[in-house]
XYZ file of C-alpha atoms in Angstrom:
199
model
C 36.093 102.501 108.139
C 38.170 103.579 104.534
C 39.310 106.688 106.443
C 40.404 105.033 109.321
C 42.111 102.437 106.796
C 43.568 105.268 104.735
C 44.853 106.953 108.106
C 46.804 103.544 108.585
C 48.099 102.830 105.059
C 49.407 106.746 105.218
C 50.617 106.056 108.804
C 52.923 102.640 108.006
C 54.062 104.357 104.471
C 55.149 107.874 106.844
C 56.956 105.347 109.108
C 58.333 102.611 106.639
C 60.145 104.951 103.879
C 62.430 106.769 106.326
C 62.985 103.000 108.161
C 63.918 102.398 103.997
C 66.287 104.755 103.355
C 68.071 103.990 106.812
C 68.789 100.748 106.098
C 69.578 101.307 102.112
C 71.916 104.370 103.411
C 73.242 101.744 106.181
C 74.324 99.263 103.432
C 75.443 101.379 101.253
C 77.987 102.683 104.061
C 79.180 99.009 104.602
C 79.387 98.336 100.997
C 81.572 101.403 100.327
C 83.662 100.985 103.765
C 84.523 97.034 102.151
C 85.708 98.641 98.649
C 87.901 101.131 100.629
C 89.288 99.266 103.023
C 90.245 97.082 100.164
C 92.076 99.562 98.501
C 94.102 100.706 101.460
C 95.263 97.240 102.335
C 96.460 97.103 98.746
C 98.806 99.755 99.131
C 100.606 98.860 101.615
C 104.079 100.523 102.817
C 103.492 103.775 100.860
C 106.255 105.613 100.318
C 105.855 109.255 99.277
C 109.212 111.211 99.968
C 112.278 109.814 98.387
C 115.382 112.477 99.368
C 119.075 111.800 98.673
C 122.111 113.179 100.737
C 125.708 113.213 100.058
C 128.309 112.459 102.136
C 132.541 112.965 101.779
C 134.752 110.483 103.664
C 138.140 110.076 104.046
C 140.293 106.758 104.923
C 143.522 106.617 105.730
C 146.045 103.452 106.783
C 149.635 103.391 107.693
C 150.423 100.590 108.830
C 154.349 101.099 108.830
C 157.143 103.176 107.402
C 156.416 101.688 103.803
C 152.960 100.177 103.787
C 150.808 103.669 103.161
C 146.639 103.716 101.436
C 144.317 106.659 101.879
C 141.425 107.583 100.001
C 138.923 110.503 99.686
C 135.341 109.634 98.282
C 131.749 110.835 98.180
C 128.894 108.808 98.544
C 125.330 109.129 98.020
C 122.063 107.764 99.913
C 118.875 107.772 98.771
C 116.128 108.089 102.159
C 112.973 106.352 101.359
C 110.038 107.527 104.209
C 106.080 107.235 103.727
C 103.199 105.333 106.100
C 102.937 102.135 106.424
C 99.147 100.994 105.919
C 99.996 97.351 106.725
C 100.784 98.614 110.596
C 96.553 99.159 110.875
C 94.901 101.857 109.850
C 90.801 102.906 110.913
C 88.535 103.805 108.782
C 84.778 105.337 109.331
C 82.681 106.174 106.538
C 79.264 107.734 106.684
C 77.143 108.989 103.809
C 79.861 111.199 101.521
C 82.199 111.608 104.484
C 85.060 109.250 105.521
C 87.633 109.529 108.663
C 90.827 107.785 108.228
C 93.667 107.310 111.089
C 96.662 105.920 109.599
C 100.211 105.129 111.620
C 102.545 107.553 112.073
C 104.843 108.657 108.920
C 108.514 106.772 109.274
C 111.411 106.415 107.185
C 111.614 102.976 105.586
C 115.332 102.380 104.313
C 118.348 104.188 103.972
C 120.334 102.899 101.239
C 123.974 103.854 100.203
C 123.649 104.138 96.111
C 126.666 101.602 94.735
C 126.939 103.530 91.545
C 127.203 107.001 93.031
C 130.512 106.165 95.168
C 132.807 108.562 93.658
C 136.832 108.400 94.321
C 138.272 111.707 94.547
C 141.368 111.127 95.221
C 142.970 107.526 96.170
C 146.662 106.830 97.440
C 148.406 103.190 97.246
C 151.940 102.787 98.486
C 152.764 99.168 98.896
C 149.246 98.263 100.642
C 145.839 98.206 98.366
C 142.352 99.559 99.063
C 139.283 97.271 98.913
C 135.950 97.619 100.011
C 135.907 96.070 103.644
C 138.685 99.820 104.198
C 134.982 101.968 103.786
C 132.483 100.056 103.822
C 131.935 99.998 107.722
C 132.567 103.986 107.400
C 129.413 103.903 104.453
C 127.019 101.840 106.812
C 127.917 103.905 110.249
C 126.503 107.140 107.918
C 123.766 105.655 107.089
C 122.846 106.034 110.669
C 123.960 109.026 110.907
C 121.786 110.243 107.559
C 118.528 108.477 109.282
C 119.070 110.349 112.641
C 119.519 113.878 110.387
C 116.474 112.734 108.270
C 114.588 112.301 111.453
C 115.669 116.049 112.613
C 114.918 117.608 109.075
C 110.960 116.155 109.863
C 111.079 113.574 106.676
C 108.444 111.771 108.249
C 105.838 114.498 108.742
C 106.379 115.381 105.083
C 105.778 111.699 104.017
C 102.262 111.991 106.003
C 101.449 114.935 104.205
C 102.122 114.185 101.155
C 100.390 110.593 102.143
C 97.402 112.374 103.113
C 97.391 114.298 99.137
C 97.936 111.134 97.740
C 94.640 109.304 99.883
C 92.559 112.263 99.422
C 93.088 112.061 95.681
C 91.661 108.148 95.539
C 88.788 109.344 97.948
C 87.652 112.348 96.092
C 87.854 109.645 92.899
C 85.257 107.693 94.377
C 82.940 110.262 94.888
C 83.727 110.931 98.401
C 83.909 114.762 99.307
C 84.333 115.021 103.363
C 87.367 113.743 104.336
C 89.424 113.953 107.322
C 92.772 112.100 107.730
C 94.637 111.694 111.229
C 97.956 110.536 111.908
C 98.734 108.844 115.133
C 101.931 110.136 116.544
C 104.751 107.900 117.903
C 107.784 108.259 120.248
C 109.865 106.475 122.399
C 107.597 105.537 124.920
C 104.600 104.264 122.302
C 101.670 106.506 121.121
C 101.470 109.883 122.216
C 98.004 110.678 120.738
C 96.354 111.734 117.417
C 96.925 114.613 115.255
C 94.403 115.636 112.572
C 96.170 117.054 109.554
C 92.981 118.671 107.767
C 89.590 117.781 106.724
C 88.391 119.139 102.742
């Protein structure tokens, strides 16, 4: 009778400590995947590649045989391009591991930078220059600059340099297997998933 009672305690405690750890390991998962998924939220529109370009325009108006402005300037703009968390992002995590899938990298703004409009060389007979002569000529290159930014792959740099800058707050909390995806974009919607690397 004590052996066959001994048999049963050893049984339940051979089937109830792996049962245990399951769900411990379980809510540890879900308590970790809350903190995380906290943390991404929190960031946001990430932006990790700022680049600037630099662009020379020239205006010229003659509007008759006396009235005569032209003008020859440079301008800068600064490119701002990361991923944008707040567009939904999935995130797994299991044990030490985690697998993110974020949106696809995309420039955010291209600004023209007011205090790096230089004149280099300006020309007033009779008729003055004011901002409305080059502004439209400033904002049409900024176009221009987004589309060349686009070419030059700004936004697969900003996911991989998105993806050094997630891995970093992973491997902070204590997480060692990680695997980051991007979903890739185009004109007709989602084209699939790329994974960009797993430490």
């Amino acid at each position: 009778m004590r052996l066959t009672l001994l048999i049963a305690v050893l049984l339940a405690a051979v089937l109830l400590v792996p049962a245990g750890v399951w769900f411990y390991s379980g809510h540890q998962d879900k308590v970790r995947l809350s903190a995380l998924t906290k943390k991404l939220e929190m960031l946001g529109e990430l932006t990790t590649v700022t680049q600037r370009y630099r662009s020379v325009f020239y205006f010229h108006e003659k509007k008759n045989f006396i009235q005569d402005k032209s003008l020859l300037f440079t301008a800068d703009f600064n490119v701002y391009a990361g991923v944008d968390l707040a567009e939904g992002f999935d995130l797994q995590v299991k044990g030490s591991g985690v697998r993110l899938t974020l949106p696809a990298g995309r420039i955010f703004l291209v600004d023209a930078d007011d205090e790096r409009i230089h004149q280099v060389l300006i020309k007033e007979r009779f008729s003055s220059i004011d901002t409305g002569d080059y502004l439209p000529a400033i904002s049409e290159e900024g176009e221009n600059i987004r589309r060349q930014a686009l070419e030059q792959g700004l936004p697969g740099r900003a996911e991989e340099r998105a993806e050094t800058v997630l891995k970093g707050i992973f491997k902070s909390a204590g997480i060692k297997d990680i695997s980051i995806r991007f979903r890739k974009e185009g004109p007709g919607g989602i084209l699939g998933e790329q994974e960009e690397g797993a430490l």
